[in-house]
């Protein structure tokens, strides 16, 4: 199969060089140290996990059970709220609603996967990037791609169906860049095989493992991402149009990496899905400017080169970003403030929306 990709030739415009001074360094971060490297975990406001001090030294030990329990609680809250949102928007059934048609397709795929027992834990797959039977086979397909073999740094989403992709990235000696779940505890974490032992690589591919072994980075990090692996609910193999679970974090992550200069139009975007997630009814003309298209689709049975001609997002589209979303994500607020200081101009803001309580930071 021809591995060449048709890419968008629009120039990469980096209008603002962002040099944050350790944006993740604040009183709300607790430092974790080990023999080889240090880690930070957002703890005081979000309370994602608790910690205790080792009596023999200054190390702070991650309470893994508490961390995972809190993560699951917040994720459940988010799914409940997204269920309410999808029901409300589908009931409007308005052609003018830019989101209603997306929920119709998502629900169809989620229902199909559950009914056909294609879904894997965590279940139900509704309001998730769905885990699926054959996810490891799709990951193996992905690992054979030339763009993966040639990549030094791979950005992979933190969802369950891409866990094997994260494992193959680390075990292949590549740098893994993975976002904090829903950007709630920070921004991205970097993991490399030299940080890990053979017995800890598998754990490092989980949310708790990222907290234990990953190195948090900020927007000042000088990093080049060679490949983006993104999760999907549905994707059109003919156009590369993709639907996520509806929260927009993949788009925000892509936009922030763009501002950092870590990616550009030529950075390939790959998704791994089950064959039943391939659809032909995503209307390209209704896709929004910040929606991220995919260049390559890997399923358990095939590799598809979409040759997409959908333009990739050029950054953060502030006029599409609601004040509620901005209030939930500290790294976005820091980015906005920095650009406004540099330009002397106030950036626009999008319309208000009701959001899941997941990313809202609980105050003491």
PDB file of N, CA and C in Angstrom, residues 29-128:
ATOM      1  N   UNK A  29       0.915  22.506  43.148  1.00  0.00           N
ATOM      2  CA  UNK A  29       1.599  21.306  42.680  1.00  0.00           C
ATOM      3  C   UNK A  29       2.407  20.693  43.808  1.00  0.00           C
ATOM      4  N   UNK A  30       2.310  19.386  43.934  1.00  0.00           N
ATOM      5  CA  UNK A  30       3.117  18.675  44.918  1.00  0.00           C
ATOM      6  C   UNK A  30       4.206  17.933  44.170  1.00  0.00           C
ATOM      7  N   UNK A  31       5.435  18.078  44.591  1.00  0.00           N
ATOM      8  CA  UNK A  31       6.554  17.448  43.894  1.00  0.00           C
ATOM      9  C   UNK A  31       6.772  16.034  44.388  1.00  0.00           C
ATOM     10  N   UNK A  32       7.008  15.130  43.443  1.00  0.00           N
ATOM     11  CA  UNK A  32       7.329  13.744  43.747  1.00  0.00           C
ATOM     12  C   UNK A  32       8.739  13.500  43.254  1.00  0.00           C
ATOM     13  N   UNK A  33       9.574  12.929  44.078  1.00  0.00           N
ATOM     14  CA  UNK A  33      10.936  12.659  43.638  1.00  0.00           C
ATOM     15  C   UNK A  33      11.222  11.176  43.711  1.00  0.00           C
ATOM     16  N   UNK A  34      12.123  10.725  42.848  1.00  0.00           N
ATOM     17  CA  UNK A  34      12.571   9.344  42.863  1.00  0.00           C
ATOM     18  C   UNK A  34      14.076   9.353  42.680  1.00  0.00           C
ATOM     19  N   UNK A  35      14.666   8.178  42.530  1.00  0.00           N
ATOM     20  CA  UNK A  35      16.110   8.127  42.382  1.00  0.00           C
ATOM     21  C   UNK A  35      16.575   8.752  41.071  1.00  0.00           C
ATOM     22  N   UNK A  36      15.704   8.745  40.069  1.00  0.00           N
ATOM     23  CA  UNK A  36      16.175   9.167  38.757  1.00  0.00           C
ATOM     24  C   UNK A  36      15.587  10.469  38.259  1.00  0.00           C
ATOM     25  N   UNK A  37      14.389  10.813  38.695  1.00  0.00           N
ATOM     26  CA  UNK A  37      13.782  12.034  38.166  1.00  0.00           C
ATOM     27  C   UNK A  37      12.668  12.489  39.089  1.00  0.00           C
ATOM     28  N   UNK A  38      12.215  13.720  38.873  1.00  0.00           N
ATOM     29  CA  UNK A  38      11.155  14.271  39.707  1.00  0.00           C
ATOM     30  C   UNK A  38       9.866  14.359  38.928  1.00  0.00           C
ATOM     31  N   UNK A  39       8.758  14.335  39.676  1.00  0.00           N
ATOM     32  CA  UNK A  39       7.438  14.392  39.056  1.00  0.00           C
ATOM     33  C   UNK A  39       6.586  15.356  39.848  1.00  0.00           C
ATOM     34  N   UNK A  40       5.570  15.916  39.193  1.00  0.00           N
ATOM     35  CA  UNK A  40       4.650  16.786  39.888  1.00  0.00           C
ATOM     36  C   UNK A  40       3.232  16.305  39.647  1.00  0.00           C
ATOM     37  N   UNK A  41       2.400  16.456  40.645  1.00  0.00           N
ATOM     38  CA  UNK A  41       1.004  16.069  40.510  1.00  0.00           C
ATOM     39  C   UNK A  41       0.137  17.164  41.088  1.00  0.00           C
ATOM     40  N   UNK A  42      -0.753  17.706  40.278  1.00  0.00           N
ATOM     41  CA  UNK A  42      -1.702  18.693  40.772  1.00  0.00           C
ATOM     42  C   UNK A  42      -2.551  18.052  41.849  1.00  0.00           C
ATOM     43  N   UNK A  43      -2.624  18.666  43.043  1.00  0.00           N
ATOM     44  CA  UNK A  43      -3.256  17.945  44.143  1.00  0.00           C
ATOM     45  C   UNK A  43      -4.179  18.792  44.992  1.00  0.00           C
ATOM     46  N   UNK A  44      -3.839  20.046  45.260  1.00  0.00           N
ATOM     47  CA  UNK A  44      -4.584  20.776  46.268  1.00  0.00           C
ATOM     48  C   UNK A  44      -5.953  21.220  45.805  1.00  0.00           C
ATOM     49  N   UNK A  45      -6.057  21.668  44.548  1.00  0.00           N
ATOM     50  CA  UNK A  45      -7.348  22.154  44.088  1.00  0.00           C
ATOM     51  C   UNK A  45      -8.205  21.032  43.521  1.00  0.00           C
ATOM     52  N   UNK A  46      -7.613  20.229  42.637  1.00  0.00           N
ATOM     53  CA  UNK A  46      -8.381  19.177  41.982  1.00  0.00           C
ATOM     54  C   UNK A  46      -8.519  17.950  42.858  1.00  0.00           C
ATOM     55  N   UNK A  47      -7.605  17.765  43.789  1.00  0.00           N
ATOM     56  CA  UNK A  47      -7.629  16.620  44.689  1.00  0.00           C
ATOM     57  C   UNK A  47      -7.619  15.289  43.937  1.00  0.00           C
ATOM     58  N   UNK A  48      -6.884  15.250  42.846  1.00  0.00           N
ATOM     59  CA  UNK A  48      -6.758  13.982  42.134  1.00  0.00           C
ATOM     60  C   UNK A  48      -5.721  13.137  42.854  1.00  0.00           C
ATOM     61  N   UNK A  49      -6.163  12.419  43.856  1.00  0.00           N
ATOM     62  CA  UNK A  49      -5.252  11.591  44.624  1.00  0.00           C
ATOM     63  C   UNK A  49      -4.742  12.323  45.847  1.00  0.00           C
ATOM     64  N   UNK A  50      -4.323  11.589  46.825  1.00  0.00           N
ATOM     65  CA  UNK A  50      -3.728  12.180  48.007  1.00  0.00           C
ATOM     66  C   UNK A  50      -2.307  11.676  48.130  1.00  0.00           C
ATOM     67  N   UNK A  51      -1.603  12.177  49.125  1.00  0.00           N
ATOM     68  CA  UNK A  51      -0.208  11.806  49.240  1.00  0.00           C
ATOM     69  C   UNK A  51       0.184  11.693  50.695  1.00  0.00           C
ATOM     70  N   UNK A  52       1.315  11.045  50.935  1.00  0.00           N
ATOM     71  CA  UNK A  52       1.844  10.945  52.277  1.00  0.00           C
ATOM     72  C   UNK A  52       3.359  10.977  52.211  1.00  0.00           C
ATOM     73  N   UNK A  53       3.978  11.526  53.245  1.00  0.00           N
ATOM     74  CA  UNK A  53       5.418  11.697  53.233  1.00  0.00           C
ATOM     75  C   UNK A  53       6.112  10.475  53.811  1.00  0.00           C
ATOM     76  N   UNK A  54       7.170  10.068  53.123  1.00  0.00           N
ATOM     77  CA  UNK A  54       7.977   8.960  53.602  1.00  0.00           C
ATOM     78  C   UNK A  54       8.718   9.378  54.861  1.00  0.00           C
ATOM     79  N   UNK A  55       8.664   8.553  55.900  1.00  0.00           N
ATOM     80  CA  UNK A  55       9.251   8.921  57.184  1.00  0.00           C
ATOM     81  C   UNK A  55      10.769   8.980  57.121  1.00  0.00           C
ATOM     82  N   UNK A  56      11.401   8.319  56.149  1.00  0.00           N
ATOM     83  CA  UNK A  56      12.854   8.216  56.107  1.00  0.00           C
ATOM     84  C   UNK A  56      13.510   9.241  55.200  1.00  0.00           C
ATOM     85  N   UNK A  57      12.746   9.887  54.330  1.00  0.00           N
ATOM     86  CA  UNK A  57      13.336  10.909  53.471  1.00  0.00           C
ATOM     87  C   UNK A  57      12.255  11.908  53.093  1.00  0.00           C
ATOM     88  N   UNK A  58      12.554  12.761  52.125  1.00  0.00           N
ATOM     89  CA  UNK A  58      11.645  13.832  51.752  1.00  0.00           C
ATOM     90  C   UNK A  58      10.724  13.457  50.603  1.00  0.00           C
ATOM     91  N   UNK A  59      10.712  12.197  50.202  1.00  0.00           N
ATOM     92  CA  UNK A  59       9.855  11.807  49.086  1.00  0.00           C
ATOM     93  C   UNK A  59       8.384  11.869  49.472  1.00  0.00           C
ATOM     94  N   UNK A  60       7.576  12.309  48.529  1.00  0.00           N
ATOM     95  CA  UNK A  60       6.130  12.273  48.693  1.00  0.00           C
ATOM     96  C   UNK A  60       5.597  11.152  47.822  1.00  0.00           C
ATOM     97  N   UNK A  61       4.868  10.218  48.431  1.00  0.00           N
ATOM     98  CA  UNK A  61       4.429   9.016  47.735  1.00  0.00           C
ATOM     99  C   UNK A  61       3.000   9.189  47.235  1.00  0.00           C
ATOM    100  N   UNK A  62       2.790   8.867  45.968  1.00  0.00           N
ATOM    101  CA  UNK A  62       1.459   8.965  45.375  1.00  0.00           C
ATOM    102  C   UNK A  62       0.540   7.904  45.954  1.00  0.00           C
ATOM    103  N   UNK A  63      -0.622   8.321  46.415  1.00  0.00           N
ATOM    104  CA  UNK A  63      -1.646   7.380  46.860  1.00  0.00           C
ATOM    105  C   UNK A  63      -2.406   6.926  45.614  1.00  0.00           C
ATOM    106  N   UNK A  64      -1.978   5.795  45.081  1.00  0.00           N
ATOM    107  CA  UNK A  64      -2.498   5.350  43.787  1.00  0.00           C
ATOM    108  C   UNK A  64      -3.998   5.053  43.831  1.00  0.00           C
ATOM    109  N   UNK A  65      -4.445   4.407  44.899  1.00  0.00           N
ATOM    110  CA  UNK A  65      -5.867   4.060  44.989  1.00  0.00           C
ATOM    111  C   UNK A  65      -6.737   5.300  45.055  1.00  0.00           C
ATOM    112  N   UNK A  66      -6.303   6.283  45.840  1.00  0.00           N
ATOM    113  CA  UNK A  66      -7.078   7.520  45.949  1.00  0.00           C
ATOM    114  C   UNK A  66      -7.075   8.276  44.629  1.00  0.00           C
ATOM    115  N   UNK A  67      -5.923   8.296  43.968  1.00  0.00           N
ATOM    116  CA  UNK A  67      -5.816   8.971  42.679  1.00  0.00           C
ATOM    117  C   UNK A  67      -6.783   8.362  41.664  1.00  0.00           C
ATOM    118  N   UNK A  68      -6.770   7.041  41.569  1.00  0.00           N
ATOM    119  CA  UNK A  68      -7.615   6.366  40.588  1.00  0.00           C
ATOM    120  C   UNK A  68      -9.087   6.499  40.944  1.00  0.00           C
ATOM    121  N   UNK A  69      -9.420   6.420  42.230  1.00  0.00           N
ATOM    122  CA  UNK A  69     -10.821   6.564  42.648  1.00  0.00           C
ATOM    123  C   UNK A  69     -11.350   7.943  42.304  1.00  0.00           C
ATOM    124  N   UNK A  70     -10.535   8.960  42.531  1.00  0.00           N
ATOM    125  CA  UNK A  70     -10.975  10.317  42.211  1.00  0.00           C
ATOM    126  C   UNK A  70     -11.087  10.520  40.709  1.00  0.00           C
ATOM    127  N   UNK A  71     -10.163   9.955  39.957  1.00  0.00           N
ATOM    128  CA  UNK A  71     -10.247  10.064  38.501  1.00  0.00           C
ATOM    129  C   UNK A  71     -11.529   9.428  37.972  1.00  0.00           C
ATOM    130  N   UNK A  72     -11.855   8.256  38.470  1.00  0.00           N
ATOM    131  CA  UNK A  72     -13.067   7.568  38.031  1.00  0.00           C
ATOM    132  C   UNK A  72     -14.320   8.338  38.439  1.00  0.00           C
ATOM    133  N   UNK A  73     -14.297   8.942  39.624  1.00  0.00           N
ATOM    134  CA  UNK A  73     -15.448   9.728  40.071  1.00  0.00           C
ATOM    135  C   UNK A  73     -15.670  10.936  39.153  1.00  0.00           C
ATOM    136  N   UNK A  74     -14.590  11.617  38.832  1.00  0.00           N
ATOM    137  CA  UNK A  74     -14.707  12.781  37.964  1.00  0.00           C
ATOM    138  C   UNK A  74     -15.127  12.390  36.558  1.00  0.00           C
ATOM    139  N   UNK A  75     -14.615  11.282  36.065  1.00  0.00           N
ATOM    140  CA  UNK A  75     -15.008  10.821  34.739  1.00  0.00           C
ATOM    141  C   UNK A  75     -16.494  10.457  34.703  1.00  0.00           C
ATOM    142  N   UNK A  76     -16.987   9.843  35.768  1.00  0.00           N
ATOM    143  CA  UNK A  76     -18.413   9.497  35.827  1.00  0.00           C
ATOM    144  C   UNK A  76     -19.270  10.752  35.811  1.00  0.00           C
ATOM    145  N   UNK A  77     -18.844  11.777  36.531  1.00  0.00           N
ATOM    146  CA  UNK A  77     -19.568  13.046  36.517  1.00  0.00           C
ATOM    147  C   UNK A  77     -19.607  13.617  35.104  1.00  0.00           C
ATOM    148  N   UNK A  78     -18.477  13.559  34.422  1.00  0.00           N
ATOM    149  CA  UNK A  78     -18.403  14.107  33.074  1.00  0.00           C
ATOM    150  C   UNK A  78     -19.326  13.360  32.123  1.00  0.00           C
ATOM    151  N   UNK A  79     -19.343  12.028  32.211  1.00  0.00           N
ATOM    152  CA  UNK A  79     -20.193  11.251  31.312  1.00  0.00           C
ATOM    153  C   UNK A  79     -21.673  11.531  31.572  1.00  0.00           C
ATOM    154  N   UNK A  80     -22.049  11.669  32.843  1.00  0.00           N
ATOM    155  CA  UNK A  80     -23.443  11.980  33.161  1.00  0.00           C
ATOM    156  C   UNK A  80     -23.845  13.320  32.560  1.00  0.00           C
ATOM    157  N   UNK A  81     -22.956  14.294  32.690  1.00  0.00           N
ATOM    158  CA  UNK A  81     -23.270  15.615  32.158  1.00  0.00           C
ATOM    159  C   UNK A  81     -23.309  15.607  30.639  1.00  0.00           C
ATOM    160  N   UNK A  82     -22.384  14.859  30.007  1.00  0.00           N
ATOM    161  CA  UNK A  82     -22.394  14.777  28.554  1.00  0.00           C
ATOM    162  C   UNK A  82     -23.629  14.060  28.045  1.00  0.00           C
ATOM    163  N   UNK A  83     -24.126  13.099  28.815  1.00  0.00           N
ATOM    164  CA  UNK A  83     -25.365  12.416  28.437  1.00  0.00           C
ATOM    165  C   UNK A  83     -26.527  13.399  28.423  1.00  0.00           C
ATOM    166  N   UNK A  84     -26.572  14.272  29.424  1.00  0.00           N
ATOM    167  CA  UNK A  84     -27.617  15.292  29.473  1.00  0.00           C
ATOM    168  C   UNK A  84     -27.489  16.249  28.292  1.00  0.00           C
ATOM    169  N   UNK A  85     -26.251  16.632  27.989  1.00  0.00           N
ATOM    170  CA  UNK A  85     -26.019  17.550  26.875  1.00  0.00           C
ATOM    171  C   UNK A  85     -26.447  16.937  25.556  1.00  0.00           C
ATOM    172  N   UNK A  86     -26.055  15.690  25.330  1.00  0.00           N
ATOM    173  CA  UNK A  86     -26.395  15.044  24.064  1.00  0.00           C
ATOM    174  C   UNK A  86     -27.905  14.888  23.910  1.00  0.00           C
ATOM    175  N   UNK A  87     -28.588  14.528  25.001  1.00  0.00           N
ATOM    176  CA  UNK A  87     -30.037  14.374  24.932  1.00  0.00           C
ATOM    177  C   UNK A  87     -30.705  15.701  24.604  1.00  0.00           C
ATOM    178  N   UNK A  88     -30.235  16.754  25.255  1.00  0.00           N
ATOM    179  CA  UNK A  88     -30.820  18.072  25.031  1.00  0.00           C
ATOM    180  C   UNK A  88     -30.599  18.535  23.599  1.00  0.00           C
ATOM    181  N   UNK A  89     -29.384  18.342  23.082  1.00  0.00           N
ATOM    182  CA  UNK A  89     -29.081  18.832  21.743  1.00  0.00           C
ATOM    183  C   UNK A  89     -29.742  17.987  20.659  1.00  0.00           C
ATOM    184  N   UNK A  90     -29.872  16.681  20.897  1.00  0.00           N
ATOM    185  CA  UNK A  90     -30.550  15.844  19.899  1.00  0.00           C
ATOM    186  C   UNK A  90     -32.042  16.142  19.864  1.00  0.00           C
ATOM    187  N   UNK A  91     -32.618  16.480  21.015  1.00  0.00           N
ATOM    188  CA  UNK A  91     -34.042  16.786  21.062  1.00  0.00           C
ATOM    189  C   UNK A  91     -34.377  18.068  20.315  1.00  0.00           C
ATOM    190  N   UNK A  92     -33.389  18.974  20.210  1.00  0.00           N
ATOM    191  CA  UNK A  92     -33.645  20.198  19.446  1.00  0.00           C
ATOM    192  C   UNK A  92     -33.834  19.876  17.970  1.00  0.00           C
ATOM    193  N   UNK A  93     -33.043  18.865  17.501  1.00  0.00           N
ATOM    194  CA  UNK A  93     -33.157  18.386  16.113  1.00  0.00           C
ATOM    195  C   UNK A  93     -33.168  19.536  15.117  1.00  0.00           C
ATOM    196  N   UNK A  94     -32.350  20.536  15.406  1.00  0.00           N
ATOM    197  CA  UNK A  94     -32.298  21.719  14.556  1.00  0.00           C
ATOM    198  C   UNK A  94     -31.146  21.617  13.581  1.00  0.00           C
ATOM    199  N   UNK A  95     -31.412  21.905  12.324  1.00  0.00           N
ATOM    200  CA  UNK A  95     -30.363  21.876  11.318  1.00  0.00           C
ATOM    201  C   UNK A  95     -29.354  22.995  11.546  1.00  0.00           C
ATOM    202  N   UNK A  96     -29.780  24.006  12.305  1.00  0.00           N
ATOM    203  CA  UNK A  96     -28.878  25.112  12.578  1.00  0.00           C
ATOM    204  C   UNK A  96     -27.946  24.818  13.748  1.00  0.00           C
ATOM    205  N   UNK A  97     -28.220  23.755  14.507  1.00  0.00           N
ATOM    206  CA  UNK A  97     -27.377  23.401  15.635  1.00  0.00           C
ATOM    207  C   UNK A  97     -26.139  22.677  15.110  1.00  0.00           C
ATOM    208  N   UNK A  98     -24.945  23.265  15.303  1.00  0.00           N
ATOM    209  CA  UNK A  98     -23.738  22.647  14.755  1.00  0.00           C
ATOM    210  C   UNK A  98     -23.317  21.372  15.466  1.00  0.00           C
ATOM    211  N   UNK A  99     -23.998  21.010  16.570  1.00  0.00           N
ATOM    212  CA  UNK A  99     -23.582  19.851  17.347  1.00  0.00           C
ATOM    213  C   UNK A  99     -24.582  18.697  17.329  1.00  0.00           C
ATOM    214  N   UNK A 100     -25.856  18.986  17.072  1.00  0.00           N
ATOM    215  CA  UNK A 100     -26.890  17.963  17.215  1.00  0.00           C
ATOM    216  C   UNK A 100     -26.631  16.746  16.328  1.00  0.00           C
ATOM    217  N   UNK A 101     -26.252  16.967  15.068  1.00  0.00           N
ATOM    218  CA  UNK A 101     -26.042  15.849  14.149  1.00  0.00           C
ATOM    219  C   UNK A 101     -24.876  14.970  14.587  1.00  0.00           C
ATOM    220  N   UNK A 102     -23.893  15.582  15.260  1.00  0.00           N
ATOM    221  CA  UNK A 102     -22.759  14.792  15.735  1.00  0.00           C
ATOM    222  C   UNK A 102     -23.204  13.787  16.793  1.00  0.00           C
ATOM    223  N   UNK A 103     -24.117  14.212  17.680  1.00  0.00           N
ATOM    224  CA  UNK A 103     -24.586  13.326  18.740  1.00  0.00           C
ATOM    225  C   UNK A 103     -25.373  12.153  18.168  1.00  0.00           C
ATOM    226  N   UNK A 104     -26.086  12.380  17.083  1.00  0.00           N
ATOM    227  CA  UNK A 104     -26.845  11.301  16.444  1.00  0.00           C
ATOM    228  C   UNK A 104     -25.889  10.200  15.967  1.00  0.00           C
ATOM    229  N   UNK A 105     -24.787  10.599  15.323  1.00  0.00           N
ATOM    230  CA  UNK A 105     -23.810   9.621  14.838  1.00  0.00           C
ATOM    231  C   UNK A 105     -23.115   8.936  16.006  1.00  0.00           C
ATOM    232  N   UNK A 106     -22.713   9.710  17.000  1.00  0.00           N
ATOM    233  CA  UNK A 106     -22.038   9.105  18.164  1.00  0.00           C
ATOM    234  C   UNK A 106     -22.919   8.048  18.820  1.00  0.00           C
ATOM    235  N   UNK A 107     -24.173   8.395  19.066  1.00  0.00           N
ATOM    236  CA  UNK A 107     -25.078   7.459  19.740  1.00  0.00           C
ATOM    237  C   UNK A 107     -25.257   6.185  18.920  1.00  0.00           C
ATOM    238  N   UNK A 108     -25.337   6.339  17.614  1.00  0.00           N
ATOM    239  CA  UNK A 108     -25.500   5.161  16.753  1.00  0.00           C
ATOM    240  C   UNK A 108     -24.300   4.209  16.894  1.00  0.00           C
ATOM    241  N   UNK A 109     -23.113   4.771  16.917  1.00  0.00           N
ATOM    242  CA  UNK A 109     -21.905   3.945  17.033  1.00  0.00           C
ATOM    243  C   UNK A 109     -21.817   3.317  18.420  1.00  0.00           C
ATOM    244  N   UNK A 110     -22.042   4.096  19.458  1.00  0.00           N
ATOM    245  CA  UNK A 110     -21.994   3.554  20.823  1.00  0.00           C
ATOM    246  C   UNK A 110     -23.003   2.412  20.989  1.00  0.00           C
ATOM    247  N   UNK A 111     -24.238   2.647  20.510  1.00  0.00           N
ATOM    248  CA  UNK A 111     -25.280   1.610  20.616  1.00  0.00           C
ATOM    249  C   UNK A 111     -24.875   0.349  19.850  1.00  0.00           C
ATOM    250  N   UNK A 112     -24.317   0.544  18.660  1.00  0.00           N
ATOM    251  CA  UNK A 112     -23.909  -0.583  17.819  1.00  0.00           C
ATOM    252  C   UNK A 112     -22.820  -1.403  18.504  1.00  0.00           C
ATOM    253  N   UNK A 113     -21.874  -0.737  19.093  1.00  0.00           N
ATOM    254  CA  UNK A 113     -20.761  -1.447  19.728  1.00  0.00           C
ATOM    255  C   UNK A 113     -21.219  -2.223  20.956  1.00  0.00           C
ATOM    256  N   UNK A 114     -22.123  -1.647  21.723  1.00  0.00           N
ATOM    257  CA  UNK A 114     -22.650  -2.353  22.892  1.00  0.00           C
ATOM    258  C   UNK A 114     -23.528  -3.528  22.464  1.00  0.00           C
ATOM    259  N   UNK A 115     -24.426  -3.297  21.492  1.00  0.00           N
ATOM    260  CA  UNK A 115     -25.353  -4.339  21.056  1.00  0.00           C
ATOM    261  C   UNK A 115     -24.609  -5.513  20.424  1.00  0.00           C
ATOM    262  N   UNK A 116     -23.525  -5.210  19.687  1.00  0.00           N
ATOM    263  CA  UNK A 116     -22.778  -6.265  19.022  1.00  0.00           C
ATOM    264  C   UNK A 116     -21.680  -6.862  19.877  1.00  0.00           C
ATOM    265  N   UNK A 117     -21.591  -6.410  21.121  1.00  0.00           N
ATOM    266  CA  UNK A 117     -20.562  -6.882  22.045  1.00  0.00           C
ATOM    267  C   UNK A 117     -19.149  -6.660  21.483  1.00  0.00           C
ATOM    268  N   UNK A 118     -19.040  -5.573  20.736  1.00  0.00           N
ATOM    269  CA  UNK A 118     -17.735  -5.161  20.206  1.00  0.00           C
ATOM    270  C   UNK A 118     -17.002  -4.338  21.256  1.00  0.00           C
ATOM    271  N   UNK A 119     -17.756  -3.803  22.192  1.00  0.00           N
ATOM    272  CA  UNK A 119     -17.193  -2.951  23.233  1.00  0.00           C
ATOM    273  C   UNK A 119     -16.394  -3.768  24.243  1.00  0.00           C
ATOM    274  N   UNK A 120     -15.347  -3.143  24.761  1.00  0.00           N
ATOM    275  CA  UNK A 120     -14.569  -3.701  25.855  1.00  0.00           C
ATOM    276  C   UNK A 120     -14.581  -2.710  27.019  1.00  0.00           C
ATOM    277  N   UNK A 121     -14.200  -3.211  28.192  1.00  0.00           N
ATOM    278  CA  UNK A 121     -14.140  -2.332  29.362  1.00  0.00           C
ATOM    279  C   UNK A 121     -13.150  -1.191  29.120  1.00  0.00           C
ATOM    280  N   UNK A 122     -13.483  -0.012  29.650  1.00  0.00           N
ATOM    281  CA  UNK A 122     -14.624   0.300  30.523  1.00  0.00           C
ATOM    282  C   UNK A 122     -15.929   0.432  29.738  1.00  0.00           C
ATOM    283  N   UNK A 123     -16.975  -0.161  30.311  1.00  0.00           N
ATOM    284  CA  UNK A 123     -18.304  -0.136  29.709  1.00  0.00           C
ATOM    285  C   UNK A 123     -19.312   0.435  30.701  1.00  0.00           C
ATOM    286  N   UNK A 124     -20.412   1.001  30.161  1.00  0.00           N
ATOM    287  CA  UNK A 124     -20.732   1.150  28.742  1.00  0.00           C
ATOM    288  C   UNK A 124     -19.797   2.154  28.065  1.00  0.00           C
ATOM    289  N   UNK A 125     -19.682   2.030  26.749  1.00  0.00           N
ATOM    290  CA  UNK A 125     -18.753   2.888  26.015  1.00  0.00           C
ATOM    291  C   UNK A 125     -19.356   4.253  25.690  1.00  0.00           C
ATOM    292  N   UNK A 126     -20.620   4.448  26.015  1.00  0.00           N
ATOM    293  CA  UNK A 126     -21.261   5.729  25.743  1.00  0.00           C
ATOM    294  C   UNK A 126     -20.516   6.860  26.449  1.00  0.00           C
ATOM    295  N   UNK A 127     -20.325   7.947  25.701  1.00  0.00           N
ATOM    296  CA  UNK A 127     -19.655   9.149  26.206  1.00  0.00           C
ATOM    297  C   UNK A 127     -18.208   8.896  26.572  1.00  0.00           C
ATOM    298  N   UNK A 128     -17.606   7.952  25.858  1.00  0.00           N
ATOM    299  CA  UNK A 128     -16.171   7.689  25.953  1.00  0.00           C
ATOM    300  C   UNK A 128     -15.607   7.582  24.539  1.00  0.00           C
TER     301      UNK A 128
END
